[in-house]
XYZ file of C-alpha atoms in Angstrom:
249
model
C 108.878 11.451 8.089
C 105.183 11.735 9.023
C 104.488 14.526 11.504
C 101.793 13.931 14.148
C 98.588 15.837 13.743
C 98.551 18.220 16.707
C 95.009 19.308 15.908
C 93.694 15.815 16.618
C 91.758 16.136 19.913
C 92.297 12.493 20.784
C 96.124 12.802 20.741
C 96.419 9.090 20.148
C 100.122 9.419 19.405
C 100.858 10.270 23.047
C 101.710 7.433 25.441
C 100.468 7.748 29.028
C 102.244 6.090 31.926
C 99.764 3.513 33.361
C 100.902 4.293 36.926
C 100.128 7.995 36.458
C 96.780 7.212 34.861
C 95.853 4.921 37.724
C 96.865 7.545 40.291
C 94.772 10.242 38.678
C 91.921 7.792 38.222
C 91.792 7.211 41.985
C 92.429 10.839 42.946
C 88.832 11.247 44.054
C 88.579 7.947 45.931
C 88.085 7.753 49.687
C 91.437 6.032 50.187
C 93.215 8.783 48.265
C 91.443 11.449 50.348
C 92.415 9.777 53.628
C 96.001 9.368 52.446
C 96.168 13.062 51.548
C 94.869 14.064 54.986
C 97.364 11.726 56.646
C 100.235 13.231 54.651
C 99.117 16.726 55.589
C 99.034 15.815 59.305
C 102.254 13.767 59.007
C 100.670 10.626 60.427
C 99.996 7.170 59.044
C 96.869 6.553 56.963
C 95.618 3.842 59.332
C 95.866 6.264 62.260
C 93.637 8.876 60.627
C 91.159 6.708 58.711
C 89.281 5.061 61.588
C 88.645 8.215 63.685
C 87.543 10.271 60.682
C 85.230 7.625 59.261
C 83.830 6.880 62.721
C 83.101 10.576 63.332
C 81.554 10.856 59.874
C 79.253 7.885 60.510
C 78.454 9.156 64.028
C 77.577 12.608 62.687
C 75.254 11.262 59.975
C 73.511 8.989 62.494
C 73.186 11.806 65.026
C 71.601 14.132 62.466
C 68.970 11.518 61.588
C 68.287 10.384 65.159
C 68.265 13.804 66.860
C 66.921 16.217 64.266
C 64.375 13.851 62.685
C 63.471 11.006 65.034
C 63.878 12.571 68.489
C 62.276 15.898 67.561
C 59.040 14.019 66.878
C 58.962 11.052 69.254
C 60.951 12.350 72.267
C 61.946 8.777 73.106
C 65.289 8.937 74.924
C 65.499 5.150 75.222
C 65.452 4.652 71.450
C 67.703 7.694 70.997
C 70.475 6.023 73.010
C 69.794 2.644 71.422
C 70.110 3.958 67.866
C 73.363 5.820 68.538
C 75.034 2.896 70.302
C 73.722 0.391 67.767
C 75.136 2.422 64.879
C 78.538 2.827 66.541
C 78.753 -0.862 67.451
C 77.800 -1.947 63.927
C 80.367 0.391 62.359
C 83.233 -0.778 64.588
C 82.357 -4.451 64.205
C 82.300 -4.259 60.424
C 85.485 -2.211 60.416
C 87.352 -4.733 62.548
C 85.842 -7.502 60.462
C 87.869 -6.286 57.502
C 91.092 -6.471 59.537
C 90.342 -9.914 60.991
C 89.046 -11.186 57.637
C 85.671 -12.252 58.992
C 82.809 -12.654 56.549
C 80.148 -9.964 56.506
C 77.369 -12.495 56.883
C 78.792 -13.628 60.214
C 78.567 -10.158 61.767
C 75.143 -9.474 60.316
C 74.038 -12.865 61.641
C 75.069 -11.828 65.158
C 72.830 -8.783 64.962
C 70.004 -10.873 63.552
C 70.264 -13.269 66.512
C 70.422 -10.289 68.874
C 67.294 -8.837 67.289
C 65.340 -12.087 67.585
C 66.314 -12.610 71.226
C 66.045 -9.062 72.610
C 63.503 -7.254 70.498
C 60.980 -10.089 70.579
C 60.560 -9.523 74.329
C 58.902 -6.165 73.653
C 56.727 -4.918 70.834
C 58.892 -2.446 68.907
C 56.850 0.009 66.822
C 57.282 -0.176 63.060
C 58.683 3.367 62.971
C 61.486 2.479 65.404
C 62.263 -0.715 63.493
C 62.519 1.320 60.292
C 64.986 3.724 61.911
C 66.979 0.766 63.208
C 67.231 -0.583 59.661
C 68.226 2.861 58.312
C 71.073 3.433 60.751
C 72.268 -0.147 60.263
C 72.393 0.397 56.500
C 74.305 3.659 56.940
C 76.836 2.017 59.253
C 77.389 -0.860 56.836
C 77.896 1.475 53.875
C 80.305 3.750 55.725
C 82.363 0.987 57.325
C 82.806 -0.953 54.082
C 83.399 2.120 51.912
C 87.180 1.763 51.884
C 86.889 -1.748 50.489
C 85.493 -0.322 47.251
C 88.344 1.167 45.206
C 85.933 2.693 42.694
C 83.835 4.511 45.305
C 84.588 8.226 45.383
C 84.272 10.332 48.526
C 81.552 12.488 47.006
C 79.538 9.367 46.140
C 79.676 8.222 49.764
C 78.694 11.709 50.924
C 75.806 11.775 48.443
C 74.541 8.372 49.633
C 74.485 9.571 53.255
C 72.800 12.848 52.317
C 70.122 10.912 50.432
C 69.413 8.915 53.600
C 68.972 12.158 55.537
C 66.830 13.856 52.888
C 64.523 10.883 52.311
C 64.109 10.182 56.033
C 63.378 13.823 56.838
C 61.007 14.297 53.913
C 58.816 11.266 54.532
C 58.891 11.207 58.338
C 58.291 14.911 58.862
C 55.551 14.895 56.236
C 53.802 11.873 57.725
C 53.892 13.351 61.234
C 52.455 16.773 60.443
C 49.225 15.726 62.180
C 50.231 13.123 64.712
C 47.560 10.958 66.297
C 47.503 8.316 68.963
C 45.052 5.587 69.909
C 43.738 4.039 73.106
C 41.752 0.911 73.833
C 38.865 1.649 76.206
C 36.719 -0.927 77.983
C 33.302 0.757 77.732
C 30.411 -0.256 79.977
C 27.486 1.706 78.490
C 26.857 -0.907 75.851
C 23.573 0.649 74.778
C 25.542 3.495 73.152
C 27.488 1.316 70.721
C 24.655 1.019 68.211
C 25.055 3.137 65.036
C 21.988 5.252 65.853
C 23.642 6.521 69.047
C 27.153 7.073 67.655
C 27.015 10.831 68.385
C 26.087 10.174 72.024
C 28.869 7.618 72.328
C 31.431 10.046 70.908
C 30.329 12.884 73.196
C 30.351 10.635 76.259
C 33.891 9.445 75.530
C 35.109 13.012 74.957
C 33.696 14.193 78.278
C 34.974 11.253 80.305
C 38.472 11.106 78.799
C 39.040 14.810 78.156
C 40.441 13.962 74.733
C 39.536 15.495 71.402
C 38.493 12.135 69.970
C 38.296 12.179 66.189
C 37.523 8.551 65.411
C 36.089 5.552 67.233
C 36.089 1.872 66.334
C 34.074 -0.747 68.187
C 35.807 -4.052 68.739
C 34.987 -7.041 70.923
C 31.522 -6.938 72.515
C 30.772 -8.924 75.680
C 27.008 -9.130 76.234
C 27.471 -11.262 79.364
C 29.223 -8.392 81.159
C 27.631 -5.601 79.093
C 31.007 -4.137 78.019
C 32.737 -3.497 74.724
C 36.275 -2.651 73.647
C 36.451 0.661 71.780
C 39.492 2.068 70.005
C 39.589 5.868 70.115
C 41.882 8.029 67.980
C 42.868 11.531 69.047
C 45.496 14.120 67.969
C 48.751 14.570 69.859
C 50.112 17.966 70.798
C 53.497 19.105 69.548
C 56.237 17.280 71.442
C 53.732 14.946 73.122
C 54.231 11.200 72.905
C 52.268 8.179 74.105
C 54.317 5.034 74.654
C 51.480 2.728 75.847
C 48.919 3.474 73.160
C 47.348 0.054 72.766
C 48.047 -1.428 76.204
C 44.969 -2.574 78.124
C 46.591 -4.087 81.198
C 49.990 -4.653 82.781
C 51.186 -8.201 83.134
């Protein structure tokens, strides 16, 4: 009788129960983690999964919106919008899985909403970028349980990467924040290049701003006026929401 070689590291002679192998293979999955928490609390998995995943998504969104976006812009309107938008997207996609609705249908609803509502007002590119970020986070978190091969630490790492990348680039780009205004200037004789220093000093005195850069735009010789774009630094915590507005309709 041939004895098995116990020194063989592969141990090919051993037979592994496929059910046990599958269980251990999914031991680090999100579904397995939620099931373990549900067993510990003696409740059903469906009862514990939605609140925990919702709080997780809400926490990640809040960290990005409050500690990164709001600390710089101080825009309460977008703060509320981002938080509600993220929560609504998460719940819609979550319920979509139960009602067996295609993902494209829900995303299409938000696309229609964006075209109808956000086209009525010029949304800055920074706010649109944050809207895309929190939408992506909500989609990833809400659909995470559909992926059997996605481990909980992979989902956590993906969310942390969103936070790290957003904080790194946004905080770095806003170290020296500036704003711009469009000024209708009547001393048209000062717009020539030879009198640029006089123009800059006149604008600084009349506006009280530490103007760093000026750009001359449309010139109207019939009325002797010109549109000038001035750029000036913003103080910490200061925000200008009507930078480029010249008149109210």
